[in-house]
mmCIF file of C-alpha atoms in Angstrom:
data_model
loop_
_atom_site.group_PDB
_atom_site.id
_atom_site.type_symbol
_atom_site.label_atom_id
_atom_site.label_comp_id
_atom_site.label_asym_id
_atom_site.label_seq_id
_atom_site.Cartn_x
_atom_site.Cartn_y
_atom_site.Cartn_z
ATOM 1 C CA MET A 11 128.829 104.581 64.971
ATOM 2 C CA LYS A 12 126.621 106.572 62.610
ATOM 3 C CA PRO A 13 123.158 105.073 62.422
ATOM 4 C CA HIS A 14 121.765 103.925 59.138
ATOM 5 C CA PRO A 15 119.437 106.560 57.533
ATOM 6 C CA LEU A 16 116.678 103.989 57.391
ATOM 7 C CA MET A 17 116.886 103.495 61.078
ATOM 8 C CA ASN A 18 115.786 107.094 61.570
ATOM 9 C CA PHE A 19 112.852 106.554 59.201
ATOM 10 C CA GLY A 20 111.912 103.270 60.940
ATOM 11 C CA THR A 21 112.053 104.840 64.320
ATOM 12 C CA PHE A 22 110.052 107.792 63.237
ATOM 13 C CA GLY A 23 107.427 105.570 61.649
ATOM 14 C CA LEU A 24 107.139 103.415 64.774
ATOM 15 C CA LEU A 25 106.717 106.457 66.929
ATOM 16 C CA ALA A 26 104.101 107.932 64.662
ATOM 17 C CA ALA A 27 102.218 104.613 64.555
ATOM 18 C CA ALA A 28 102.415 104.276 68.334
ATOM 19 C CA LEU A 29 100.849 107.787 68.630
ATOM 20 C CA LEU A 30 98.242 107.297 66.016
ATOM 21 C CA ILE A 31 96.964 103.765 66.728
ATOM 22 C CA PRO A 32 95.817 104.255 70.345
ATOM 23 C CA GLN A 33 93.804 107.376 69.255
ATOM 24 C CA ALA A 34 92.117 105.420 66.538
ATOM 25 C CA ALA A 35 91.407 102.604 68.888
ATOM 26 C CA LEU A 36 90.073 104.910 71.531
ATOM 27 C CA ALA A 37 87.882 106.625 68.909
ATOM 28 C CA GLN A 38 86.336 103.305 68.084
ATOM 29 C CA MET A 39 85.987 102.082 71.649
ATOM 30 C CA SER A 40 84.382 105.300 72.857
ATOM 31 C CA PRO A 41 80.747 104.768 73.735
ATOM 32 C CA PRO A 42 78.426 105.511 70.813
ATOM 33 C CA SER A 43 75.725 108.066 71.122
ATOM 34 C CA GLU A 44 72.235 106.803 71.966
ATOM 35 C CA PRO A 45 70.420 105.821 68.809
ATOM 36 C CA MET A 46 67.049 106.732 67.475
ATOM 37 C CA LEU A 47 64.063 104.570 68.379
ATOM 38 C CA ARG A 48 61.535 103.928 65.693
ATOM 39 C CA ILE A 49 58.005 102.888 66.509
ATOM 40 C CA ARG A 50 55.854 101.523 63.711
ATOM 41 C CA LEU A 51 52.126 100.853 64.045
ATOM 42 C CA VAL A 52 51.322 98.054 61.712
ATOM 43 C CA GLN A 53 47.923 96.475 60.863
ATOM 44 C CA ALA A 54 48.308 92.762 60.156
ATOM 45 C CA SER A 55 45.741 90.699 58.478
ATOM 46 C CA PRO A 56 45.428 86.960 57.668
ATOM 47 C CA GLU A 57 43.857 87.857 54.386
ATOM 48 C CA PRO A 58 46.085 88.118 51.328
ATOM 49 C CA GLY A 59 46.639 91.702 50.270
ATOM 50 C CA PRO A 60 49.243 94.251 49.575
ATOM 51 C CA THR A 61 52.068 94.934 52.035
ATOM 52 C CA ASP A 62 53.925 98.197 52.318
ATOM 53 C CA SER A 63 57.366 97.958 50.901
ATOM 54 C CA ALA A 64 58.774 99.556 54.009
ATOM 55 C CA LEU A 65 57.644 96.504 55.927
ATOM 56 C CA ALA A 66 59.046 93.875 53.500
ATOM 57 C CA THR A 67 61.741 92.439 55.836
ATOM 58 C CA LEU A 68 59.561 92.376 58.857
ATOM 59 C CA ALA A 69 56.569 90.999 56.853
ATOM 60 C CA ASP A 70 58.712 88.173 55.573
ATOM 61 C CA LEU A 71 59.708 87.302 59.069
ATOM 62 C CA LEU A 72 56.261 87.408 60.404
ATOM 63 C CA ARG A 73 54.714 85.471 57.466
ATOM 64 C CA ARG A 74 57.187 82.637 58.008
ATOM 65 C CA ASN A 75 56.223 82.352 61.670
ATOM 66 C CA MET A 76 52.638 83.527 62.010
ATOM 67 C CA THR A 77 49.431 83.362 60.057
ATOM 68 C CA PHE A 78 49.476 86.879 58.818
ATOM 69 C CA ARG A 79 49.695 87.518 55.070
ATOM 70 C CA SER A 80 49.330 91.247 54.537
ATOM 71 C CA PHE A 81 50.715 94.221 56.531
ATOM 72 C CA ARG A 82 49.769 97.845 56.375
ATOM 73 C CA LEU A 83 51.930 100.648 57.879
ATOM 74 C CA LEU A 84 49.608 102.917 59.712
ATOM 75 C CA ASP A 85 51.968 105.195 61.591
ATOM 76 C CA VAL A 86 55.635 105.769 62.138
ATOM 77 C CA LYS A 87 57.214 107.845 65.014
ATOM 78 C CA THR A 88 60.805 108.275 65.954
ATOM 79 C CA LEU A 89 62.490 109.686 69.034
ATOM 80 C CA ARG A 90 65.967 109.871 70.348
ATOM 81 C CA LEU A 91 66.964 107.821 73.341
ATOM 82 C CA PRO A 92 67.146 108.060 76.210
ATOM 83 C CA ALA A 93 63.454 108.740 76.196
ATOM 84 C CA ALA A 94 60.794 109.905 78.729
ATOM 85 C CA GLN A 95 57.638 110.600 76.843
ATOM 86 C CA THR A 96 54.325 109.273 75.659
ATOM 87 C CA LEU A 97 53.470 108.901 72.024
ATOM 88 C CA PRO A 98 49.874 108.998 70.873
ATOM 89 C CA PHE A 99 48.735 106.690 68.092
ATOM 90 C CA SER A 100 45.477 106.307 66.226
ATOM 91 C CA GLY A 101 42.786 104.289 67.942
ATOM 92 C CA ARG A 102 43.472 106.082 71.236
ATOM 93 C CA PHE A 103 46.585 104.059 71.731
ATOM 94 C CA ARG A 104 49.402 105.515 73.699
ATOM 95 C CA LEU A 105 52.941 104.168 74.086
ATOM 96 C CA SER A 106 54.951 105.483 76.961
ATOM 97 C CA LEU A 107 58.689 105.054 76.649
ATOM 98 C CA GLU A 108 61.272 105.651 79.280
ATOM 99 C CA GLY A 109 64.911 104.847 79.446
ATOM 100 C CA THR A 110 67.679 103.859 77.192
ATOM 101 C CA ALA A 111 67.972 101.199 74.496
ATOM 102 C CA ALA A 112 69.604 98.925 77.037
ATOM 103 C CA ALA A 113 66.828 99.336 79.611
ATOM 104 C CA LEU A 114 63.661 100.618 78.034
ATOM 105 C CA THR A 115 60.361 100.564 79.850
ATOM 106 C CA VAL A 116 57.344 100.419 77.544
ATOM 107 C CA THR A 117 53.788 100.937 78.583
ATOM 108 C CA LEU A 118 50.980 100.395 76.113
ATOM 109 C CA SER A 119 47.714 101.953 76.827
ATOM 110 C CA ARG A 120 44.341 102.326 75.085
ATOM 111 C CA GLY A 121 42.305 105.261 76.339
ATOM 112 C CA SER A 122 42.499 105.240 80.062
ATOM 113 C CA GLN A 123 43.275 101.458 80.164
ATOM 114 C CA THR A 124 46.770 100.172 80.491
ATOM 115 C CA ILE A 125 47.283 97.044 78.413
ATOM 116 C CA LEU A 126 50.747 96.065 79.428
ATOM 117 C CA ASN A 127 53.980 97.341 80.607
ATOM 118 C CA THR A 128 57.348 95.752 79.981
ATOM 119 C CA ARG A 129 61.033 96.337 80.503
ATOM 120 C CA THR A 130 63.079 95.501 77.455
ATOM 121 C CA SER A 131 66.488 96.004 75.882
ATOM 122 C CA LEU A 132 66.923 96.758 72.223
ATOM 123 C CA ARG A 133 70.028 95.840 70.294
ATOM 124 C CA GLY A 134 71.032 96.019 66.712
ATOM 125 C CA ARG A 135 68.430 95.414 64.051
ATOM 126 C CA THR A 136 66.305 92.994 66.041
ATOM 127 C CA PRO A 137 62.914 94.592 66.542
ATOM 128 C CA LEU A 138 60.555 94.164 69.403
ATOM 129 C CA VAL A 139 57.038 93.514 68.334
ATOM 130 C CA ILE A 140 54.043 94.076 70.607
ATOM 131 C CA GLY A 141 51.084 92.363 68.982
ATOM 132 C CA GLY A 142 47.749 90.798 69.387
ATOM 133 C CA VAL A 143 45.868 94.119 69.958
ATOM 134 C CA PRO A 144 42.593 94.092 68.106
ATOM 135 C CA ASP A 145 42.128 97.227 66.032
ATOM 136 C CA GLY A 146 38.376 97.246 66.208
ATOM 137 C CA SER A 147 37.851 96.310 62.560
ATOM 138 C CA GLY A 148 38.771 92.680 62.654
ATOM 139 C CA GLY A 149 42.502 93.224 62.108
ATOM 140 C CA THR A 150 45.408 93.039 64.541
ATOM 141 C CA LEU A 151 47.729 95.827 65.527
ATOM 142 C CA LEU A 152 51.461 95.366 65.916
ATOM 143 C CA PHE A 153 53.707 97.923 67.572
ATOM 144 C CA VAL A 154 57.219 97.421 66.134
ATOM 145 C CA LEU A 155 59.959 99.048 68.029
ATOM 146 C CA ASP A 156 63.500 98.988 66.628
ATOM 147 C CA LEU A 157 66.668 101.022 66.675
ATOM 148 C CA LEU A 158 67.087 103.321 63.666
ATOM 149 C CA ALA A 159 70.491 103.745 62.097
ATOM 150 C CA GLU A 160 71.396 107.494 61.655
ATOM 151 C CA SER A 161 71.471 107.151 57.816
ATOM 152 C CA GLN A 162 67.963 105.697 57.663
ATOM 153 C CA PRO A 163 65.060 108.131 57.113
ATOM 154 C CA MET B 28 151.583 85.797 35.397
ATOM 155 C CA ILE B 29 149.441 86.523 38.434
ATOM 156 C CA ARG B 30 150.705 85.144 41.750
ATOM 157 C CA TRP B 31 148.835 84.229 44.833
ATOM 158 C CA PRO B 32 150.112 87.214 46.755
ATOM 159 C CA GLU B 33 148.691 89.508 44.108
ATOM 160 C CA LEU B 34 145.353 87.798 44.235
ATOM 161 C CA GLU B 35 145.278 87.816 48.031
ATOM 162 C CA LYS B 36 146.183 91.502 47.935
ATOM 163 C CA ALA B 37 143.343 92.178 45.437
ATOM 164 C CA LEU B 38 140.971 90.139 47.689
ATOM 165 C CA ALA B 39 142.085 91.956 50.831
ATOM 166 C CA SER B 40 141.577 95.378 49.194
ATOM 167 C CA LYS B 41 137.973 94.309 48.241
ATOM 168 C CA ARG B 42 138.868 94.563 44.536
ATOM 169 C CA LEU B 43 137.307 91.247 43.801
ATOM 170 C CA SER B 44 137.019 91.318 40.044
ATOM 171 C CA LEU B 45 139.402 88.904 38.553
ATOM 172 C CA PRO B 46 141.647 89.409 35.586
ATOM 173 C CA PRO B 47 139.781 88.645 32.356
ATOM 174 C CA HIS B 48 142.012 85.711 31.390
ATOM 175 C CA LEU B 49 140.830 83.725 34.419
ATOM 176 C CA LYS B 50 137.728 81.677 33.420
ATOM 177 C CA ALA B 51 135.437 79.726 35.626
ATOM 178 C CA GLY B 52 136.658 76.349 34.309
ATOM 179 C CA ASP B 53 140.379 77.203 34.886
ATOM 180 C CA PRO B 54 141.968 74.994 37.502
ATOM 181 C CA PHE B 55 143.781 78.078 38.699
ATOM 182 C CA TRP B 56 140.422 79.669 39.259
ATOM 183 C CA ALA B 57 139.173 76.658 41.243
ATOM 184 C CA GLU B 58 142.327 76.767 43.417
ATOM 185 C CA PHE B 59 141.874 80.395 43.817
ATOM 186 C CA ARG B 60 138.307 80.106 45.032
ATOM 187 C CA ALA B 61 139.274 77.360 47.435
ATOM 188 C CA ARG B 62 142.111 79.376 48.813
ATOM 189 C CA ALA B 63 140.119 82.568 48.734
ATOM 190 C CA SER B 64 137.389 80.927 50.813
ATOM 191 C CA GLY B 65 139.983 79.837 53.323
ATOM 192 C CA ILE B 66 141.815 83.057 53.701
ATOM 193 C CA ARG B 67 138.772 85.402 53.749
ATOM 194 C CA GLN B 68 138.114 86.861 57.206
ATOM 195 C CA ASP B 69 135.099 88.947 58.017
ATOM 196 C CA THR B 70 135.958 92.232 59.549
ATOM 197 C CA GLN B 71 134.372 93.226 62.846
ATOM 198 C CA ALA B 72 132.071 95.575 61.000
ATOM 199 C CA GLU B 73 130.967 92.829 58.622
ATOM 200 C CA GLN B 74 130.375 90.499 61.576
ATOM 201 C CA LEU B 75 127.996 93.087 62.936
ATOM 202 C CA SER B 76 126.411 93.842 59.695
ATOM 203 C CA TRP B 77 123.477 91.541 59.798
ATOM 204 C CA PRO B 78 121.633 93.284 62.608
ATOM 205 C CA PHE B 79 122.102 96.537 60.767
ATOM 206 C CA TYR B 80 120.880 94.900 57.669
ATOM 207 C CA LEU B 81 117.757 93.537 59.294
ATOM 208 C CA TRP B 82 116.801 96.261 61.634
ATOM 209 C CA PRO B 83 115.698 98.828 59.061
ATOM 210 C CA ARG B 84 113.736 96.204 57.219
ATOM 211 C CA LEU B 85 112.070 94.981 60.360
ATOM 212 C CA ALA B 86 111.319 98.486 61.264
ATOM 213 C CA TRP B 87 109.761 99.252 57.886
ATOM 214 C CA GLY B 88 107.860 96.005 58.052
ATOM 215 C CA ALA B 89 106.437 96.915 61.412
ATOM 216 C CA VAL B 90 105.527 100.396 60.193
ATOM 217 C CA ALA B 91 103.763 98.877 57.160
ATOM 218 C CA LEU B 92 101.929 96.401 59.359
ATOM 219 C CA LEU B 93 100.888 99.130 61.777
ATOM 220 C CA ALA B 94 99.719 101.265 58.920
ATOM 221 C CA VAL B 95 97.597 98.474 57.535
ATOM 222 C CA LEU B 96 96.223 97.902 61.049
ATOM 223 C CA LEU B 97 95.534 101.659 61.432
ATOM 224 C CA ILE B 98 93.562 101.711 58.197
ATOM 225 C CA ALA B 99 91.699 98.489 58.914
ATOM 226 C CA LEU B 100 90.927 99.245 62.525
ATOM 227 C CA PRO B 101 87.558 100.901 62.074
ATOM 228 C CA TRP B 102 86.426 97.734 60.288
ATOM 229 C CA ILE B 103 87.737 95.320 62.846
ATOM 230 C CA PRO B 104 85.140 94.396 65.403
ATOM 231 C CA LEU B 105 86.835 94.751 68.865
ATOM 232 C CA ARG B 106 83.987 92.977 70.527
ATOM 233 C CA SER B 107 82.476 89.792 69.077
ATOM 234 C CA THR B 108 78.837 90.030 67.894
ATOM 235 C CA PRO B 109 76.611 87.692 69.917
ATOM 236 C CA ALA B 110 75.188 84.820 67.953
ATOM 237 C CA THR B 111 71.748 85.274 69.535
ATOM 238 C CA PRO B 112 69.712 88.472 69.293
ATOM 239 C CA ALA B 113 70.424 90.694 72.288
ATOM 240 C CA THR B 114 66.981 92.358 72.109
ATOM 241 C CA ALA B 115 65.180 90.905 75.018
ATOM 242 C CA VAL B 116 62.155 91.261 77.247
ATOM 243 C CA HIS B 117 63.142 91.411 80.876
ATOM 244 C CA THR B 118 59.830 91.910 82.641
ATOM 245 C CA LEU B 119 56.252 91.853 81.286
ATOM 246 C CA ASP B 120 53.217 92.772 83.169
ATOM 247 C CA ILE B 121 49.872 92.321 81.377
ATOM 248 C CA VAL B 122 47.445 94.675 83.056
ATOM 249 C CA ALA B 123 44.350 94.394 80.841
ATOM 250 C CA PRO B 124 42.227 91.188 80.988
ATOM 251 C CA CYS B 125 43.349 88.764 78.368
ATOM 252 C CA THR B 126 43.329 84.954 77.730
ATOM 253 C CA SER B 127 47.066 84.459 77.240
ATOM 254 C CA ALA B 128 50.298 86.230 76.642
ATOM 255 C CA TRP B 129 53.505 85.013 75.025
ATOM 256 C CA ILE B 130 56.980 86.102 74.489
ATOM 257 C CA LEU B 131 58.287 84.618 71.320
ATOM 258 C CA THR B 132 61.612 84.728 69.488
ATOM 259 C CA LEU B 133 61.054 84.590 65.687
ATOM 260 C CA PRO B 134 64.121 83.037 64.129
ATOM 261 C CA SER B 135 65.527 84.124 60.806
ATOM 262 C CA ASP B 136 66.215 81.687 58.054
ATOM 263 C CA THR B 137 69.906 82.742 57.720
ATOM 264 C CA PRO B 138 72.530 83.805 60.302
ATOM 265 C CA GLN B 139 72.617 87.218 58.569
ATOM 266 C CA GLY B 140 68.799 87.491 58.501
ATOM 267 C CA GLU B 141 66.691 89.415 60.927
ATOM 268 C CA SER B 142 64.921 87.932 63.845
ATOM 269 C CA ALA B 143 62.391 89.521 66.157
ATOM 270 C CA ILE B 144 61.195 89.329 69.758
ATOM 271 C CA VAL B 145 57.476 89.336 69.984
ATOM 272 C CA ILE B 146 55.125 90.022 72.916
ATOM 273 C CA TRP B 147 51.889 88.522 71.857
ATOM 274 C CA VAL B 148 48.721 89.148 73.876
ATOM 275 C CA SER B 149 45.673 87.061 72.994
ATOM 276 C CA GLY B 150 42.051 87.627 73.919
ATOM 277 C CA LEU B 151 42.211 91.288 74.641
ATOM 278 C CA GLU B 152 38.772 92.769 74.515
ATOM 279 C CA GLU B 153 38.195 95.422 71.938
ATOM 280 C CA GLU B 154 37.724 98.862 73.405
ATOM 281 C CA ASN B 155 34.244 99.636 74.580
ATOM 282 C CA PRO B 156 33.023 102.742 72.611
ATOM 283 C CA SER B 157 31.315 104.073 75.713
#
C-alpha cells in the first residue's frame, strides 16, 4: 500500500523534533558558567540624606528593616568566581574571598586584625550584607556581596 | 423513469449525484435514501480509511506541539525556584572583640521583591590609629 504523502512529512517532522529537542534541553540543563561577584562598600547613616540611585533597591530593603535612612556607595569591585583573592577597600579594610558562589569563604579584616570569617552560599539576586562595622566617622559600613548578571555593568 | 437497479448501479459506481428531477421531498427520494443506506457496504479500503485519515493529522499535531515546546523550552524552568532565598550563611566566626553578632534574613514585601541575608556585628571597636 502506498503511504499517504502527509505520512512522510509527519514522520520527518517527528524525527526532526526528536533530534532537536534533546539538544535544546541539554543546552538548557548544562551547568552555567560561574557568575561575577560584586562587592559594594556602602556607608549607611541613620540621618536623612541623599542615597545613591545604584543602591535604591537595597536601600529600600534596609530602610524597611533597619534604622538607616541614607546610603552612600563608597566603592564597587567585581571579580569572577571561583575566586581566591583579597580585595583592598578604603579604611584599610580587606575582604578575602575564596571559592565558588555555592561555597564562598569570606574573611573581613581591618589592617592586621581579622574581624570575621564566614562560609556562605550566594544565589540569585539575594545579597549578603556584612554590616555593623564602624567607619571611624560615626557611620556604619556595609559590605554588600551579590551575584552580578552578565548584562549588568 | 429511473429504476432501482439504475440507482443502485449509480451508487455502486460512486456516482452519487442524483438526477435533477429527484427532489428532497419526493417520496421516491426518501425511499431511495432508506434503501441506499441499507445496501451501502464499505469497502475494505474504506473500513481502513480512518487510521489513514487520523495518522497524518496526529503526526502534524505532534510536530506542531513539539515545535511549540522547542521554541518555549528556554523559557520553561526545568527546576522549580525555591520560595525562600537560597543565599545562606553556613558558618560564622567573629574573631574581633564585639558585643553581639546576628545573622538576619530581611524579608521583602512582595514575593517578587528582593530579600537579603545580613551578618550584623555590634560593638566592634573602631580601629586604633596607632
